[in-house]
Tab-separated table of C-alpha atoms in Angstrom:
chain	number	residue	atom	x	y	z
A	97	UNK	CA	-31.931	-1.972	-13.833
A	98	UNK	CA	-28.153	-2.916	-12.753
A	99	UNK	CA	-27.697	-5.305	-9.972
A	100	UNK	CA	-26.661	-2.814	-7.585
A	101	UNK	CA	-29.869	-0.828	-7.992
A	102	UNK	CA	-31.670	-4.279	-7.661
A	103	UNK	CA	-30.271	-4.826	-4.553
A	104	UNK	CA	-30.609	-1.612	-3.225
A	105	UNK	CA	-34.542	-1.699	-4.076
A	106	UNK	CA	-34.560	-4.950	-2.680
A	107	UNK	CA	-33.768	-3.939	0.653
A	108	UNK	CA	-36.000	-0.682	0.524
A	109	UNK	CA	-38.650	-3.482	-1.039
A	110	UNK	CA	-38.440	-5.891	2.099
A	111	UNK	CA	-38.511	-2.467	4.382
A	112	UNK	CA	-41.687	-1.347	2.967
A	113	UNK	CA	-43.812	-4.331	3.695
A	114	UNK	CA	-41.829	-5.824	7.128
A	115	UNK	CA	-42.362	-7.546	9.514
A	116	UNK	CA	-44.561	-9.145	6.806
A	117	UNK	CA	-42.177	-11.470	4.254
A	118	UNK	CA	-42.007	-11.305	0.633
A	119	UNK	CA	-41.637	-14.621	-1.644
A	120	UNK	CA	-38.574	-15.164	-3.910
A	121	UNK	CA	-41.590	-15.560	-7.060
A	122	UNK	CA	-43.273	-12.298	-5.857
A	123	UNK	CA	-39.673	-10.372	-5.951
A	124	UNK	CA	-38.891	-11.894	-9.173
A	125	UNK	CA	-41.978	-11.139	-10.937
A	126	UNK	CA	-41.380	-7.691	-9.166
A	127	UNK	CA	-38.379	-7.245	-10.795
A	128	UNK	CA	-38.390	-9.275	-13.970
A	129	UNK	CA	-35.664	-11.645	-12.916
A	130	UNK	CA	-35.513	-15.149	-12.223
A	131	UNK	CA	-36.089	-16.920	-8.606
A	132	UNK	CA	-32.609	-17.679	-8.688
A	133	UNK	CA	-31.431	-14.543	-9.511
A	134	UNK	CA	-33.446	-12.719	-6.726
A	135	UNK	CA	-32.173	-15.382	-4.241
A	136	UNK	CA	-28.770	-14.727	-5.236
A	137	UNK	CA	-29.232	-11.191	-4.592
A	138	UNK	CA	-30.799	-12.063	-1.174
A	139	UNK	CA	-27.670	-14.463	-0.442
A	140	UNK	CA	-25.073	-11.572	-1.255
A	141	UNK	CA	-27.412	-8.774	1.243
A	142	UNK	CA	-27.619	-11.295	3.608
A	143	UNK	CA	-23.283	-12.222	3.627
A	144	UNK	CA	-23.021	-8.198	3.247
A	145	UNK	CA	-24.645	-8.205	7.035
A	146	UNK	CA	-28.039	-6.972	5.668
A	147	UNK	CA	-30.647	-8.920	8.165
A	148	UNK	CA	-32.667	-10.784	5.890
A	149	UNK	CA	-34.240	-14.108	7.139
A	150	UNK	CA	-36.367	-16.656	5.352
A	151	UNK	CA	-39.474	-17.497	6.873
A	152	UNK	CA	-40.676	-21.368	6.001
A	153	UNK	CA	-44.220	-22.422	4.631
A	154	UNK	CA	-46.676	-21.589	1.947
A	155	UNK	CA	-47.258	-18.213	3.599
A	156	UNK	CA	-43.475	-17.457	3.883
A	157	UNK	CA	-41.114	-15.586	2.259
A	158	UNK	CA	-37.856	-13.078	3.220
A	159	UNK	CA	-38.202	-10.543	5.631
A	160	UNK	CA	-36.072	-8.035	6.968
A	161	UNK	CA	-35.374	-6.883	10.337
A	162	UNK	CA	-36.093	-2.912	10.006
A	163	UNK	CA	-34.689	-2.786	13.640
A	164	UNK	CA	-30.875	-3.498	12.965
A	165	UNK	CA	-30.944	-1.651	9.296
A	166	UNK	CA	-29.909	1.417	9.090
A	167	UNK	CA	-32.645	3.909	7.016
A	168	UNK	CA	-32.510	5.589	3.191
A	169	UNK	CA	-29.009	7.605	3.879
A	170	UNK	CA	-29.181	11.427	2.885
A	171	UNK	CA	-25.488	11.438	1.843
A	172	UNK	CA	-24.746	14.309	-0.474
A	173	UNK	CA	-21.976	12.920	-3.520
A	174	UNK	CA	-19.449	14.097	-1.953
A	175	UNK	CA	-19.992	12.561	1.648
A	176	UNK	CA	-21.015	9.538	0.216
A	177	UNK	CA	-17.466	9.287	-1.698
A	178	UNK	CA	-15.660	10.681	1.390
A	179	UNK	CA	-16.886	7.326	2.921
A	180	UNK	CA	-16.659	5.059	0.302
A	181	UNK	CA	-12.871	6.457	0.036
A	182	UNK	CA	-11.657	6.057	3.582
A	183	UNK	CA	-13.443	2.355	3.874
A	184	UNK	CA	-11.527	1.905	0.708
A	185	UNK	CA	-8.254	2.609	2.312
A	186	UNK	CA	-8.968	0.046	5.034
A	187	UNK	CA	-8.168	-3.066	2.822
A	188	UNK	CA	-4.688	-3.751	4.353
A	189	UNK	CA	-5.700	-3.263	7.741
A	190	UNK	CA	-7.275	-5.591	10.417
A	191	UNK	CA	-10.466	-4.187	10.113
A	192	UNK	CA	-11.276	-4.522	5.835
A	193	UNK	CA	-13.769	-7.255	6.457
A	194	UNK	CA	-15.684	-5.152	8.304
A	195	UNK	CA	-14.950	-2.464	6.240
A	196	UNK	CA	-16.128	-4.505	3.445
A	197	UNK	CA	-19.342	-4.828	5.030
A	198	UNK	CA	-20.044	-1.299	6.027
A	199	UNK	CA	-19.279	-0.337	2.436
A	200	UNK	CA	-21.649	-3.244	1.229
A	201	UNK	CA	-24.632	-2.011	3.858
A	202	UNK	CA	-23.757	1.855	2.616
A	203	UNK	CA	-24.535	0.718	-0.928
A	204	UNK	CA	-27.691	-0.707	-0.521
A	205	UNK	CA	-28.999	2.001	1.077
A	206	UNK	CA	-27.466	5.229	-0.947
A	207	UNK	CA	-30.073	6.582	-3.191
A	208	UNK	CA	-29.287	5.301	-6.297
A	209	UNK	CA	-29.222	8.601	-8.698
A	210	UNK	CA	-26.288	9.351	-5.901
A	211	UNK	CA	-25.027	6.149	-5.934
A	212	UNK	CA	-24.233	6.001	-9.425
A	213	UNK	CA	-22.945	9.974	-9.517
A	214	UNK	CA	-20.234	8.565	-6.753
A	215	UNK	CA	-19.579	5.340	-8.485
A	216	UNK	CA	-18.374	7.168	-11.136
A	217	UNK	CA	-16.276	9.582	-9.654
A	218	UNK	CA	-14.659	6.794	-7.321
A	219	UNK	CA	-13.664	4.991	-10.181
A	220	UNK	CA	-11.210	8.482	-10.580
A	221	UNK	CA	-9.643	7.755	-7.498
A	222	UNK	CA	-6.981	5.296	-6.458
A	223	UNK	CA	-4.990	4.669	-3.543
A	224	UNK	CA	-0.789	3.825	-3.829
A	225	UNK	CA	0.268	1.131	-1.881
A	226	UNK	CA	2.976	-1.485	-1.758
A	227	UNK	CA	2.615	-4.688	-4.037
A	228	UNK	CA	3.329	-7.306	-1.140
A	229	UNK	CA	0.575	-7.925	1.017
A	230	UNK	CA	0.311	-6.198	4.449
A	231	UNK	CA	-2.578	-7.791	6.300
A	232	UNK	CA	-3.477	-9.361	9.231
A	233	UNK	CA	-4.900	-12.665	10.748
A	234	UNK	CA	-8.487	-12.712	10.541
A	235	UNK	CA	-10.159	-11.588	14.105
A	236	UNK	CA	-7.197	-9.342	15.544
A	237	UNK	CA	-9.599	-6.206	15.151
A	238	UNK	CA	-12.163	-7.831	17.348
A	239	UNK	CA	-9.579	-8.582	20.570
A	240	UNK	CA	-9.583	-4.840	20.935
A	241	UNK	CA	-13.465	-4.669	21.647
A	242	UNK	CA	-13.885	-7.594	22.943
A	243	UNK	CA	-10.805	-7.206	25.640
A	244	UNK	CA	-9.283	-10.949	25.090
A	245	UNK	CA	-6.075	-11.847	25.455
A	246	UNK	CA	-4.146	-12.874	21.826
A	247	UNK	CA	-1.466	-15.732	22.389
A	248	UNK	CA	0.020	-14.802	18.714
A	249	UNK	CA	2.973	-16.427	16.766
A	250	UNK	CA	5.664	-13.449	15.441
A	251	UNK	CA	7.940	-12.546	13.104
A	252	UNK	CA	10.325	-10.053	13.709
A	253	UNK	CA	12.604	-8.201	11.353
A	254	UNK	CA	15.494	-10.595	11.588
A	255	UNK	CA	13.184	-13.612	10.426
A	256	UNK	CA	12.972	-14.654	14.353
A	257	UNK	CA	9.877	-16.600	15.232
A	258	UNK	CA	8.098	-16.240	18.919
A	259	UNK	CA	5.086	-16.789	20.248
A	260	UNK	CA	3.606	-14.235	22.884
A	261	UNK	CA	0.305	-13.434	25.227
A	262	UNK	CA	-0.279	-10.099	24.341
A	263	UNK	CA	-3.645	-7.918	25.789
A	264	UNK	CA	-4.332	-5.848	22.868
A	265	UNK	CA	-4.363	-1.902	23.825
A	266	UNK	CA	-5.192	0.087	20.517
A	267	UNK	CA	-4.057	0.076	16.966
A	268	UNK	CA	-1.117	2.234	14.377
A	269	UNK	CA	-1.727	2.794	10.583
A	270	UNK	CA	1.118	4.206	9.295
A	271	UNK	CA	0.496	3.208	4.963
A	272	UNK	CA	-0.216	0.257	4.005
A	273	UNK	CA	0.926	-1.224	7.528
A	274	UNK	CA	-1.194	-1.245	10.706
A	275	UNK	CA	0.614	-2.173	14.050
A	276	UNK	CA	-1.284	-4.075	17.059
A	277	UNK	CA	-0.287	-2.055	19.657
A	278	UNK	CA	-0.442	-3.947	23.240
A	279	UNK	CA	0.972	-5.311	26.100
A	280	UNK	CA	3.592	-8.215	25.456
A	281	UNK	CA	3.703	-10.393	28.588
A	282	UNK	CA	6.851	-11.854	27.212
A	283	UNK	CA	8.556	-8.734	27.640
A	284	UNK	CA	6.580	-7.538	30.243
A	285	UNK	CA	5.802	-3.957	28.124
A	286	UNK	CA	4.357	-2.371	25.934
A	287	UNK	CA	5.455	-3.320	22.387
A	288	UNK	CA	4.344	-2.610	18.711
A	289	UNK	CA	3.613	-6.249	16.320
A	290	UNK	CA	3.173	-5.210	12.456
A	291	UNK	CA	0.159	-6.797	11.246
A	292	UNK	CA	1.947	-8.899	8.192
A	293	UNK	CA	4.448	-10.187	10.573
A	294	UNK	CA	1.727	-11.802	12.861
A	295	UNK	CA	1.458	-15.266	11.359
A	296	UNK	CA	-1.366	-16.767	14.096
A	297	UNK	CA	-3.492	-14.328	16.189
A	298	UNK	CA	-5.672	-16.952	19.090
A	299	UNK	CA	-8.151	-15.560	21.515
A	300	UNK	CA	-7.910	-16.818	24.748
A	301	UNK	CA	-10.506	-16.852	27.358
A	302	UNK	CA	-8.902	-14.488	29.426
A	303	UNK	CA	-10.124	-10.716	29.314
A	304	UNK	CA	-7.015	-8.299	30.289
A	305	UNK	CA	-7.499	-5.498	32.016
A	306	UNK	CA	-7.588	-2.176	30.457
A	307	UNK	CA	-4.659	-0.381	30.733
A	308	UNK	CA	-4.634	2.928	29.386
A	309	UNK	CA	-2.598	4.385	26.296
A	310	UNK	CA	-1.168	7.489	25.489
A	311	UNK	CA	0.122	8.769	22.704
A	312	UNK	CA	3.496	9.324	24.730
A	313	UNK	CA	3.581	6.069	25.737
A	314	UNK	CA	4.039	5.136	21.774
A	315	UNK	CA	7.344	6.541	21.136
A	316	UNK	CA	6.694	7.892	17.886
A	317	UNK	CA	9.681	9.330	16.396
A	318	UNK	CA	8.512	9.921	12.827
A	319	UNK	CA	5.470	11.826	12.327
A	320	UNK	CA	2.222	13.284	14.174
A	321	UNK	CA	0.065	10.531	15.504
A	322	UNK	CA	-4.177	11.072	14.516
A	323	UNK	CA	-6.492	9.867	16.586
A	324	UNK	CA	-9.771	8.811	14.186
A	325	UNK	CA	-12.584	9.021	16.893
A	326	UNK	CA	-14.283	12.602	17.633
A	327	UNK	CA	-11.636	13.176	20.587
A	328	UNK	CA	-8.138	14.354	19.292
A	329	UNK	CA	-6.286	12.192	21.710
A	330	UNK	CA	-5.857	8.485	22.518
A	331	UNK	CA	-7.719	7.395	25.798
């Protein structure tokens, strides 16, 4: 058995028998690995946003929280690679931690003949992008749903450094480069900041109001702007 089928069985192991926990020695016996090696595995589900808790005692064990786990998927190959494909092509942008994660919580619960069928035809596709890095402070995709005001330090073009409240309004991928798009109080309008240009990105207390964005409010000379949600405009 290959780790990711291990961890994959794991979770559907700890779903079987919850709310009741199962000991690191039982899953390792289980599985003919080592304690360690199961609470390894149990480490990486749990940092992958898989809940898994430890309960304390002689009686205790791991147990997993059926109610914020998402059930066996019935992905067919090919939506299964769609998916692991277009959270592949969110590395560079504010949002490939959580990206990371879904892809991580996908994983372990992909039935594993399909698993391994897309594993191996991902491995046949790659995506072209620039060599120097184009991502963003850690926490910028989070201002947008959580409304909070960004006091962020900026680079422009010209190597000119300012900082700037900004309440954050939406987001542009254009390639490798994703633009916050939001209201700069310094300039008193709405402006576009390049993710790899925004050095420092601070939540402040203050929630803006939400001011709404269209996509002729963008300027967008070059190109036809997508919206990604089910609606094909931006509200």
């Amino acid at each position: 058995m290959t780790r990711t089928d291990r961890l994959y069985a794991l979770v559907e192991e700890l779903r079987a028998v919850a709310p009741r926990p199962r000991s690191a020695r039982w899953l390792a016996d289980r599985f003919g690995v080592s304690s360690r090696t199961i609470e390894r595995d149990l480490s990486a589900l749990q940092q992958g946003g898989v809940p898994i808790w430890a309960e304390p005692g002689r009686t205790g064990g791991y147990c997993l929280d059926t109610t914020h786990t998402l059930a066996p998927l019935g992905f067919t190959v090919d939506e299964a690679l769609a998916v692991m494909i277009a959270l592949g092509a969110l590395a560079t942008s504010p949002f490939r931690d959580s990206a990371a994660s879904a892809l991580r919580k996908v994983v372990a619960v992909t039935d594993d003949h399909r698993l391994t069928e897309t594993a191996e035809l991902a491995a046949r596709i790659h995506l072209l992008g620039d060599e120097k890095p184009t991502g963003a402070p850690p926490g910028l995709a989070a201002a947008l749903r959580t409304g909070q005001v960004l006091r962020i330090s900026y680079t422009d073009r010209d190597g000119g450094s300012t900082e700037r409240d900004v309440e954050p309004m939406g987001f542009v991928g254009k390639g490798d480069s994703w633009y916050l798009i939001g209201w700069c109080r310094l300039r008193d309008g709405l402006r576009a900041f390049r993710g790899d240009r925004i050095v420092r990105a601070e939540p402040l207390i203050e929630r803006a109001p939400r001011r709404p964005l269209r996509a002729e409010d963008l300027g967008i000379v070059e190109g036809r702007l997508r919206a990604v949600g089910p609606d094909s405009t931006i509200s």
